[in-house]
mmCIF file of C-alpha atoms in Angstrom:
data_model
loop_
_atom_site.group_PDB
_atom_site.id
_atom_site.type_symbol
_atom_site.label_atom_id
_atom_site.label_comp_id
_atom_site.label_asym_id
_atom_site.label_seq_id
_atom_site.Cartn_x
_atom_site.Cartn_y
_atom_site.Cartn_z
ATOM 1 C CA MET Y 1 50.225 32.434 -3.836
ATOM 2 C CA ALA Y 2 52.549 30.141 -1.879
ATOM 3 C CA ASP Y 3 50.926 27.451 0.277
ATOM 4 C CA THR Y 4 51.494 27.519 4.004
ATOM 5 C CA GLU Y 5 52.446 24.222 5.632
ATOM 6 C CA GLN Y 6 49.031 24.136 7.307
ATOM 7 C CA ASN Y 7 47.190 24.603 4.007
ATOM 8 C CA VAL Y 8 49.130 21.799 2.336
ATOM 9 C CA GLU Y 9 48.331 19.503 5.256
ATOM 10 C CA HIS Y 10 44.616 20.308 5.004
ATOM 11 C CA ARG Y 11 44.524 19.805 1.248
ATOM 12 C CA GLU Y 12 46.189 16.439 1.647
ATOM 13 C CA GLN Y 13 43.585 15.446 4.223
ATOM 14 C CA PHE Y 14 40.659 16.736 2.141
ATOM 15 C CA SER Y 15 42.054 15.924 -1.270
ATOM 16 C CA THR Y 16 40.278 16.813 -4.491
ATOM 17 C CA ALA Y 17 40.245 13.083 -5.084
ATOM 18 C CA GLY Y 18 37.784 13.005 -2.203
ATOM 19 C CA ALA Y 19 39.549 10.503 0.013
ATOM 20 C CA TYR Y 20 42.619 8.712 1.233
ATOM 21 C CA VAL Y 21 42.958 5.413 3.028
ATOM 22 C CA HIS Y 22 43.676 5.925 6.731
ATOM 23 C CA SER Y 23 44.673 2.644 8.354
ATOM 24 C CA GLY Y 24 42.209 1.368 10.917
ATOM 25 C CA GLU Y 25 39.640 4.058 10.191
ATOM 26 C CA GLU Y 26 36.238 4.238 8.556
ATOM 27 C CA TYR Y 27 36.120 6.673 5.645
ATOM 28 C CA THR Y 28 34.285 9.894 6.490
ATOM 29 C CA ARG Y 29 33.602 12.487 3.804
ATOM 30 C CA ASP Y 30 34.263 16.132 4.585
ATOM 31 C CA THR Y 31 30.939 17.853 3.858
ATOM 32 C CA ASN Y 32 31.872 21.389 4.839
ATOM 33 C CA TYR Y 33 31.299 23.322 1.635
ATOM 34 C CA ILE Y 34 31.029 26.993 0.721
ATOM 35 C CA GLU Y 35 27.335 27.453 1.450
ATOM 36 C CA ASP Y 36 26.696 30.669 -0.520
ATOM 37 C CA ARG Y 37 23.731 30.399 -2.880
ATOM 38 C CA ILE Y 38 22.791 32.132 -6.104
ATOM 39 C CA THR Y 39 19.169 33.182 -5.661
ATOM 40 C CA ARG Y 40 16.506 35.154 -7.479
ATOM 41 C CA ASP Y 41 16.531 37.914 -4.876
ATOM 42 C CA GLY Y 42 20.279 37.760 -4.213
ATOM 43 C CA GLN Y 43 19.841 37.654 -0.446
ATOM 44 C CA PRO Y 44 22.943 38.380 1.642
ATOM 45 C CA GLY Y 45 24.886 35.428 3.020
ATOM 46 C CA LYS Y 46 24.722 34.170 6.604
ATOM 47 C CA ASN Y 47 27.506 36.452 7.769
ATOM 48 C CA GLY Y 48 26.321 39.522 5.908
ATOM 49 C CA GLU Y 49 28.345 38.880 2.753
ATOM 50 C CA PRO Y 50 26.958 40.362 -0.468
ATOM 51 C CA GLY Y 51 24.321 38.228 -2.114
ATOM 52 C CA TRP Y 52 24.684 36.422 -5.407
ATOM 53 C CA PRO Y 53 21.733 37.222 -7.694
ATOM 54 C CA VAL Y 54 20.616 35.022 -10.565
ATOM 55 C CA GLU Y 55 22.007 36.678 -13.686
ATOM 56 C CA ALA Y 56 22.468 35.240 -17.167
ATOM 57 C CA GLY Y 57 26.086 35.109 -18.302
ATOM 58 C CA ARG Y 58 27.599 36.048 -14.959
ATOM 59 C CA TYR Y 59 28.590 32.634 -13.634
ATOM 60 C CA ARG Y 60 30.699 29.731 -14.843
ATOM 61 C CA LEU Y 61 30.058 26.163 -13.726
ATOM 62 C CA VAL Y 62 33.384 24.338 -13.423
ATOM 63 C CA VAL Y 63 33.198 20.548 -13.562
ATOM 64 C CA ALA Y 64 35.173 17.443 -14.447
ATOM 65 C CA ARG Y 65 33.591 14.730 -16.565
ATOM 66 C CA ALA Y 66 35.151 12.173 -14.235
ATOM 67 C CA CYS Y 67 33.559 13.379 -11.003
ATOM 68 C CA PRO Y 68 30.139 11.947 -10.020
ATOM 69 C CA TRP Y 69 29.289 14.954 -7.837
ATOM 70 C CA ALA Y 70 30.029 17.362 -10.698
ATOM 71 C CA HIS Y 71 28.258 15.098 -13.193
ATOM 72 C CA ARG Y 72 24.952 15.821 -11.473
ATOM 73 C CA SER Y 73 25.247 19.505 -12.269
ATOM 74 C CA THR Y 74 26.016 18.959 -15.957
ATOM 75 C CA ILE Y 75 22.960 16.707 -16.321
ATOM 76 C CA VAL Y 76 20.596 19.133 -14.576
ATOM 77 C CA ARG Y 77 22.025 22.151 -16.426
ATOM 78 C CA ARG Y 78 21.362 20.380 -19.712
ATOM 79 C CA LEU Y 79 17.901 19.034 -18.847
ATOM 80 C CA LEU Y 80 16.770 22.521 -17.820
ATOM 81 C CA GLY Y 81 18.347 24.222 -20.831
ATOM 82 C CA LEU Y 82 20.709 26.511 -18.940
ATOM 83 C CA GLU Y 83 23.632 26.113 -21.366
ATOM 84 C CA ASP Y 84 23.392 29.659 -22.720
ATOM 85 C CA VAL Y 85 22.851 31.123 -19.253
ATOM 86 C CA ILE Y 86 25.576 29.433 -17.183
ATOM 87 C CA SER Y 87 28.791 28.719 -19.080
ATOM 88 C CA LEU Y 88 30.717 25.491 -18.570
ATOM 89 C CA GLY Y 89 34.392 25.054 -17.745
ATOM 90 C CA ILE Y 90 35.759 21.507 -17.924
ATOM 91 C CA CYS Y 91 38.799 20.326 -15.990
ATOM 92 C CA GLY Y 92 40.833 17.328 -17.057
ATOM 93 C CA PRO Y 93 40.295 13.924 -15.437
ATOM 94 C CA THR Y 94 43.492 13.900 -13.372
ATOM 95 C CA HIS Y 95 44.999 16.325 -10.900
ATOM 96 C CA ASP Y 96 47.567 16.586 -8.142
ATOM 97 C CA VAL Y 97 46.958 17.275 -4.469
ATOM 98 C CA ARG Y 98 46.742 21.015 -5.103
ATOM 99 C CA SER Y 99 43.879 21.344 -7.562
ATOM 100 C CA TRP Y 100 41.890 20.335 -10.590
ATOM 101 C CA THR Y 101 43.485 21.788 -13.724
ATOM 102 C CA PHE Y 102 42.273 22.987 -17.127
ATOM 103 C CA ASP Y 103 44.683 20.829 -19.116
ATOM 104 C CA LEU Y 104 42.054 20.004 -21.755
ATOM 105 C CA ASP Y 105 41.911 23.646 -22.896
ATOM 106 C CA GLU Y 106 44.286 25.327 -25.313
ATOM 107 C CA GLY Y 107 47.309 26.571 -23.404
ATOM 108 C CA ALA Y 108 46.053 24.629 -20.340
ATOM 109 C CA LYS Y 109 43.985 27.655 -19.305
ATOM 110 C CA ASP Y 110 40.262 28.063 -18.941
ATOM 111 C CA PRO Y 111 39.298 30.309 -21.890
ATOM 112 C CA VAL Y 112 36.861 32.404 -19.842
ATOM 113 C CA LEU Y 113 38.492 32.594 -16.426
ATOM 114 C CA GLY Y 114 42.048 32.666 -17.753
ATOM 115 C CA ILE Y 115 43.342 30.392 -14.990
ATOM 116 C CA GLU Y 116 45.292 27.130 -15.081
ATOM 117 C CA ARG Y 117 44.037 25.725 -11.788
ATOM 118 C CA LEU Y 118 40.624 25.890 -10.169
ATOM 119 C CA GLN Y 119 42.570 26.612 -6.990
ATOM 120 C CA GLN Y 120 43.116 30.164 -8.269
ATOM 121 C CA ALA Y 121 39.376 30.925 -8.169
ATOM 122 C CA TYR Y 122 39.162 29.627 -4.595
ATOM 123 C CA PHE Y 123 42.198 31.629 -3.457
ATOM 124 C CA SER Y 124 40.847 34.746 -5.182
ATOM 125 C CA ARG Y 125 38.087 34.787 -2.588
ATOM 126 C CA PHE Y 126 39.665 32.860 0.290
ATOM 127 C CA PRO Y 127 43.464 33.338 0.232
ATOM 128 C CA ASN Y 128 43.896 30.772 3.021
ATOM 129 C CA TYR Y 129 41.162 28.349 1.926
ATOM 130 C CA PRO Y 130 41.884 25.268 4.067
ATOM 131 C CA ARG Y 131 39.856 22.547 2.371
ATOM 132 C CA GLY Y 132 39.817 20.568 -0.850
ATOM 133 C CA ILE Y 133 39.537 22.360 -4.174
ATOM 134 C CA THR Y 134 36.449 20.492 -5.336
ATOM 135 C CA VAL Y 135 34.183 20.309 -8.351
ATOM 136 C CA PRO Y 136 31.528 21.275 -9.138
ATOM 137 C CA ALA Y 137 32.252 24.888 -8.357
ATOM 138 C CA ILE Y 138 30.427 27.981 -9.546
ATOM 139 C CA VAL Y 139 32.709 30.932 -10.232
ATOM 140 C CA ASP Y 140 31.704 34.585 -10.529
ATOM 141 C CA VAL Y 141 33.239 35.520 -13.877
ATOM 142 C CA PRO Y 142 33.667 39.312 -13.276
ATOM 143 C CA SER Y 143 35.656 38.778 -10.081
ATOM 144 C CA GLY Y 144 37.130 35.380 -10.909
ATOM 145 C CA SER Y 145 36.166 34.188 -7.426
ATOM 146 C CA VAL Y 146 34.442 31.000 -6.369
ATOM 147 C CA VAL Y 147 30.844 31.437 -5.210
ATOM 148 C CA THR Y 148 29.971 27.938 -4.039
ATOM 149 C CA ASN Y 149 31.033 24.310 -4.245
ATOM 150 C CA ASN Y 150 27.996 23.016 -2.342
ATOM 151 C CA PHE Y 151 27.096 20.339 -4.886
ATOM 152 C CA PRO Y 152 23.812 19.111 -3.325
ATOM 153 C CA GLN Y 153 22.407 22.645 -3.289
ATOM 154 C CA ILE Y 154 23.696 23.676 -6.723
ATOM 155 C CA THR Y 155 21.362 21.364 -8.631
ATOM 156 C CA LEU Y 156 18.371 22.160 -6.429
ATOM 157 C CA ASP Y 157 18.945 25.862 -7.047
ATOM 158 C CA PHE Y 158 19.184 25.259 -10.783
ATOM 159 C CA SER Y 159 15.638 23.872 -10.533
ATOM 160 C CA THR Y 160 14.149 26.434 -8.154
ATOM 161 C CA GLU Y 161 16.081 29.709 -8.419
ATOM 162 C CA TRP Y 162 16.858 29.749 -12.143
ATOM 163 C CA GLN Y 163 13.312 29.045 -13.389
ATOM 164 C CA GLU Y 164 13.201 32.324 -15.302
ATOM 165 C CA PHE Y 165 15.852 30.944 -17.635
ATOM 166 C CA HIS Y 166 14.619 27.362 -18.031
ATOM 167 C CA ARG Y 167 14.075 26.289 -21.618
ATOM 168 C CA PRO Y 168 10.520 25.845 -22.899
ATOM 169 C CA GLY Y 169 9.561 22.270 -22.084
ATOM 170 C CA ALA Y 170 12.057 21.893 -19.234
ATOM 171 C CA PRO Y 171 11.104 19.080 -16.854
ATOM 172 C CA LYS Y 172 10.232 19.659 -13.211
ATOM 173 C CA LEU Y 173 13.089 17.895 -11.490
ATOM 174 C CA TYR Y 174 12.174 19.047 -7.980
ATOM 175 C CA PRO Y 175 8.390 19.544 -7.941
ATOM 176 C CA GLU Y 176 7.013 20.921 -4.695
ATOM 177 C CA GLU Y 177 4.478 18.143 -4.206
ATOM 178 C CA LEU Y 178 7.235 15.480 -4.310
ATOM 179 C CA ARG Y 179 10.038 17.240 -2.466
ATOM 180 C CA GLU Y 180 9.571 15.472 0.855
ATOM 181 C CA GLU Y 181 9.766 12.054 -0.810
ATOM 182 C CA ILE Y 182 12.651 13.108 -3.085
ATOM 183 C CA ASP Y 183 14.595 14.398 -0.073
ATOM 184 C CA SER Y 184 13.994 11.148 1.816
ATOM 185 C CA VAL Y 185 15.155 8.985 -1.092
ATOM 186 C CA ASN Y 186 18.135 11.257 -1.739
ATOM 187 C CA LYS Y 187 19.260 11.003 1.876
ATOM 188 C CA ARG Y 188 19.446 7.225 1.786
ATOM 189 C CA VAL Y 189 20.973 7.141 -1.691
ATOM 190 C CA PHE Y 190 23.692 9.584 -0.623
ATOM 191 C CA THR Y 191 24.647 7.895 2.634
ATOM 192 C CA GLU Y 192 24.407 4.292 1.438
ATOM 193 C CA VAL Y 193 25.162 4.422 -2.306
ATOM 194 C CA ASN Y 194 26.752 7.662 -3.583
ATOM 195 C CA ASN Y 195 29.045 7.846 -0.569
ATOM 196 C CA GLY Y 196 28.753 4.154 0.220
ATOM 197 C CA VAL Y 197 31.016 3.127 -2.649
ATOM 198 C CA TYR Y 198 33.682 5.495 -1.280
ATOM 199 C CA ARG Y 199 33.321 4.023 2.207
ATOM 200 C CA CYS Y 200 34.083 0.619 0.676
ATOM 201 C CA GLY Y 201 36.983 1.840 -1.431
ATOM 202 C CA PHE Y 202 38.702 3.888 1.257
ATOM 203 C CA ALA Y 203 37.980 1.723 4.287
ATOM 204 C CA GLY Y 204 41.003 1.531 6.548
ATOM 205 C CA SER Y 205 40.116 -1.762 8.226
ATOM 206 C CA GLN Y 206 38.414 -5.024 7.367
ATOM 207 C CA GLN Y 207 35.532 -4.251 9.723
ATOM 208 C CA ALA Y 208 34.969 -0.802 8.197
ATOM 209 C CA TYR Y 209 34.968 -2.357 4.725
ATOM 210 C CA ASP Y 210 32.615 -5.188 5.703
ATOM 211 C CA ASP Y 211 30.130 -2.758 7.243
ATOM 212 C CA ALA Y 212 30.242 -0.430 4.226
ATOM 213 C CA TYR Y 213 29.901 -3.346 1.789
ATOM 214 C CA HIS Y 214 26.768 -4.704 3.455
ATOM 215 C CA ARG Y 215 25.193 -1.252 3.773
ATOM 216 C CA LEU Y 216 25.832 -0.558 0.091
ATOM 217 C CA PHE Y 217 24.314 -3.752 -1.240
ATOM 218 C CA ASN Y 218 21.387 -3.652 1.179
ATOM 219 C CA ALA Y 219 20.568 -0.232 -0.266
ATOM 220 C CA LEU Y 220 20.997 -1.453 -3.845
ATOM 221 C CA ASP Y 221 18.618 -4.333 -3.091
ATOM 222 C CA TRP Y 222 16.109 -1.823 -1.688
ATOM 223 C CA LEU Y 223 16.419 0.276 -4.841
ATOM 224 C CA SER Y 224 15.922 -2.789 -7.015
ATOM 225 C CA GLU Y 225 12.719 -3.624 -5.190
ATOM 226 C CA ARG Y 226 11.490 -0.046 -5.469
ATOM 227 C CA LEU Y 227 12.233 0.172 -9.182
ATOM 228 C CA GLU Y 228 10.865 -3.243 -10.102
ATOM 229 C CA THR Y 229 7.339 -1.838 -10.468
ATOM 230 C CA GLN Y 230 7.973 1.847 -11.197
ATOM 231 C CA ARG Y 231 10.089 3.404 -13.911
ATOM 232 C CA TYR Y 232 11.580 6.247 -11.864
ATOM 233 C CA LEU Y 233 12.513 6.668 -8.220
ATOM 234 C CA VAL Y 234 9.821 9.193 -7.273
ATOM 235 C CA GLY Y 235 6.631 9.729 -9.261
ATOM 236 C CA ASP Y 236 6.283 8.880 -12.937
ATOM 237 C CA THR Y 237 8.853 11.330 -14.325
ATOM 238 C CA ILE Y 238 12.592 11.920 -14.000
ATOM 239 C CA THR Y 239 13.447 13.894 -10.868
ATOM 240 C CA GLU Y 240 16.521 15.050 -8.959
ATOM 241 C CA ALA Y 241 16.547 11.631 -7.281
ATOM 242 C CA ASP Y 242 17.182 9.823 -10.560
ATOM 243 C CA VAL Y 243 20.004 12.184 -11.467
ATOM 244 C CA ARG Y 244 21.764 11.532 -8.158
ATOM 245 C CA LEU Y 245 21.521 7.756 -8.397
ATOM 246 C CA PHE Y 246 22.501 7.604 -12.067
ATOM 247 C CA THR Y 247 25.931 9.186 -11.599
ATOM 248 C CA THR Y 248 26.933 6.365 -9.247
ATOM 249 C CA LEU Y 249 25.373 3.564 -11.274
ATOM 250 C CA VAL Y 250 27.050 4.654 -14.513
ATOM 251 C CA ARG Y 251 30.463 4.391 -12.795
ATOM 252 C CA PHE Y 252 29.738 1.140 -10.990
ATOM 253 C CA ASP Y 253 31.212 -1.486 -13.288
ATOM 254 C CA ALA Y 254 33.890 0.809 -14.718
ATOM 255 C CA VAL Y 255 35.451 1.693 -11.350
ATOM 256 C CA TYR Y 256 33.509 0.885 -8.191
ATOM 257 C CA HIS Y 257 33.118 -2.873 -8.685
ATOM 258 C CA GLY Y 258 36.854 -3.525 -8.950
ATOM 259 C CA HIS Y 259 38.704 -0.404 -7.859
ATOM 260 C CA PHE Y 260 36.534 0.130 -4.762
ATOM 261 C CA LYS Y 261 35.934 -3.598 -4.060
ATOM 262 C CA CYS Y 262 32.136 -3.263 -4.436
ATOM 263 C CA ASN Y 263 32.123 -6.734 -5.903
ATOM 264 C CA ARG Y 264 29.137 -8.708 -4.684
ATOM 265 C CA SER Y 265 27.546 -8.030 -8.063
ATOM 266 C CA LYS Y 266 28.287 -5.976 -11.125
ATOM 267 C CA LEU Y 267 25.604 -3.561 -12.232
ATOM 268 C CA THR Y 268 25.082 -5.792 -15.271
ATOM 269 C CA GLU Y 269 24.256 -8.625 -12.843
ATOM 270 C CA MET Y 270 21.503 -6.648 -11.088
ATOM 271 C CA PRO Y 271 18.691 -6.871 -13.672
ATOM 272 C CA VAL Y 272 16.378 -4.119 -12.426
ATOM 273 C CA LEU Y 273 19.095 -1.541 -11.760
ATOM 274 C CA TRP Y 274 20.887 -2.386 -15.005
ATOM 275 C CA ALA Y 275 17.699 -1.857 -17.023
ATOM 276 C CA TYR Y 276 16.917 1.350 -15.099
ATOM 277 C CA ALA Y 277 20.426 2.714 -15.661
ATOM 278 C CA ARG Y 278 20.271 1.918 -19.400
ATOM 279 C CA ASP Y 279 16.899 3.650 -19.642
ATOM 280 C CA LEU Y 280 18.402 6.827 -18.204
ATOM 281 C CA PHE Y 281 21.622 6.489 -20.199
ATOM 282 C CA GLN Y 282 19.584 6.462 -23.405
ATOM 283 C CA THR Y 283 17.607 9.539 -22.297
ATOM 284 C CA PRO Y 284 18.959 12.855 -23.688
ATOM 285 C CA GLY Y 285 20.952 14.666 -21.022
ATOM 286 C CA PHE Y 286 22.250 11.539 -19.303
ATOM 287 C CA GLY Y 287 24.361 9.228 -21.456
ATOM 288 C CA ASP Y 288 25.558 12.041 -23.679
ATOM 289 C CA THR Y 289 27.194 13.669 -20.637
ATOM 290 C CA VAL Y 290 29.179 10.499 -19.768
ATOM 291 C CA ASN Y 291 32.857 10.049 -20.630
ATOM 292 C CA PHE Y 292 33.965 6.571 -19.555
ATOM 293 C CA GLU Y 293 37.585 7.135 -20.565
ATOM 294 C CA GLN Y 294 37.934 10.170 -18.310
ATOM 295 C CA ILE Y 295 36.086 8.418 -15.475
ATOM 296 C CA LYS Y 296 38.559 5.528 -15.494
ATOM 297 C CA GLN Y 297 41.572 7.787 -15.889
ATOM 298 C CA HIS Y 298 40.577 9.784 -12.835
ATOM 299 C CA TYR Y 299 40.036 6.936 -10.417
ATOM 300 C CA TYR Y 300 42.857 4.660 -11.518
ATOM 301 C CA ILE Y 301 45.498 7.380 -11.960
ATOM 302 C CA VAL Y 302 44.685 9.759 -9.089
ATOM 303 C CA HIS Y 303 44.045 7.160 -6.369
ATOM 304 C CA THR Y 304 47.643 5.988 -6.099
ATOM 305 C CA ASP Y 305 47.086 4.573 -2.620
ATOM 306 C CA LEU Y 306 44.612 2.121 -4.172
ATOM 307 C CA ASN Y 307 46.325 1.677 -7.548
ATOM 308 C CA PRO Y 308 50.026 2.514 -7.214
ATOM 309 C CA THR Y 309 50.850 1.337 -10.747
ATOM 310 C CA GLN Y 310 48.311 3.831 -12.191
ATOM 311 C CA ILE Y 311 47.402 1.273 -14.873
ATOM 312 C CA VAL Y 312 43.995 2.084 -16.367
ATOM 313 C CA PRO Y 313 41.934 -0.993 -17.317
ATOM 314 C CA LEU Y 314 40.701 -1.317 -20.881
ATOM 315 C CA GLY Y 315 37.307 -2.774 -19.956
ATOM 316 C CA PRO Y 316 34.494 -3.182 -19.373
ATOM 317 C CA ASP Y 317 32.679 -3.307 -22.710
ATOM 318 C CA GLU Y 318 30.469 -0.212 -22.960
ATOM 319 C CA SER Y 319 28.262 -1.351 -25.849
ATOM 320 C CA GLY Y 320 25.638 -2.837 -23.539
ATOM 321 C CA TRP Y 321 24.569 0.632 -22.433
ATOM 322 C CA LEU Y 322 22.742 1.059 -25.736
ATOM 323 C CA SER Y 323 20.896 -2.271 -25.586
ATOM 324 C CA GLU Y 324 17.137 -2.571 -25.181
ATOM 325 C CA HIS Y 325 15.990 -2.113 -21.576
ATOM 326 C CA GLY Y 326 12.232 -2.718 -21.654
ATOM 327 C CA ARG Y 327 11.473 -0.074 -19.026
ATOM 328 C CA HIS Y 328 8.877 1.579 -21.271
ATOM 329 C CA GLU Y 329 6.467 -1.176 -20.244
ATOM 330 C CA LEU Y 330 6.250 0.396 -16.781
ATOM 331 C CA GLY Y 331 4.791 3.571 -18.261
ATOM 332 C CA GLY Y 332 6.046 6.869 -16.974
ATOM 333 C CA ARG Y 333 6.856 10.046 -18.863
ATOM 334 C CA PRO Y 334 10.547 10.958 -18.756
ATOM 335 C CA PHE Y 335 9.989 14.723 -19.064
ATOM 336 C CA GLY Y 336 6.410 14.927 -17.818
ATOM 337 C CA GLU Y 337 4.587 17.580 -19.829
ATOM 338 C CA GLY Y 338 7.937 18.777 -21.173
ATOM 339 C CA THR Y 339 10.289 17.739 -23.930
ATOM 340 C CA PRO Y 340 13.803 16.320 -24.257
ATOM 341 C CA PRO Y 341 16.722 18.754 -24.461
ATOM 342 C CA SER Y 342 18.551 19.227 -27.733
ATOM 343 C CA ARG Y 343 22.279 18.462 -27.785
ATOM 344 C CA PRO Y 344 24.395 21.576 -27.215
ATOM 345 C CA ALA Y 345 26.267 22.383 -30.427
ATOM 346 C CA SER Y 346 29.436 23.568 -28.689
ATOM 347 C CA GLU Y 347 29.758 21.030 -25.876
ATOM 348 C CA GLY Y 348 30.745 17.398 -26.057
#
């Protein structure tokens, strides 16, 4: 389907890269997502649209290894053992203004959906979809249409709505008794850290950058203090909060420190957070879902306004991620009463 001039303008403003530098402006993320949910009872949507019931094999989670927002969903899907229930489509690390593409697959087409661009699944449902074609996205396989790209809700629903299909020994990532505290921590982590690095990188003025920089590192100092005496962010087991922080920390030295000018300290120079991040990285479901090469390719090639040469740096050295972290001394039980996930045989 041909793009209208208006659609092209919107997709440039709300790029799949997530941002552009606008001179003199503070970076503001567009958070208007497709809010449909996949639920146990398949309740109708807000405007009376048909509901989306939980159903094994019906949906495909489309992600990119490079994207921190999509990375959350791959971690949670794996920790809960939903690999055989929700299939996984993986886009390549780079894209143009139109869409993420399936250039890693044979014939540059997703083998299940049969499409070259994620854009096609969005347009199948919304022919004039005016916003960015973002990952993660859940696609209804029978219709080939996008269901939702609401990344904060996707992982929560994996924990709460898909319980029937959780693997034996799956951890409780969003336990009811801790939800208020998890939500509070997640709110600050999102505004100051997850999105804070983007506010630094895409600041359009010195003042906007300075403000974002100080907010980011104030929050990282707060997290360091919190994690100095406890192994995980909330409670004594891994929760949704740890997943959300990890996907930013694991990208910090590779891209955010230099590319986004978040350069007061490297992660490796923040002892508590560096040990915490290594602890998670070495936990099944976390480090084995990381692809540093694709992460760097995405940021340094796609963000041409920040890196017009598109040169991808060779560093930093990744070997330190496997070094001893000493966090076991704080106690805690990574999976609570559960067990670690096994590595999926068919997914890298």
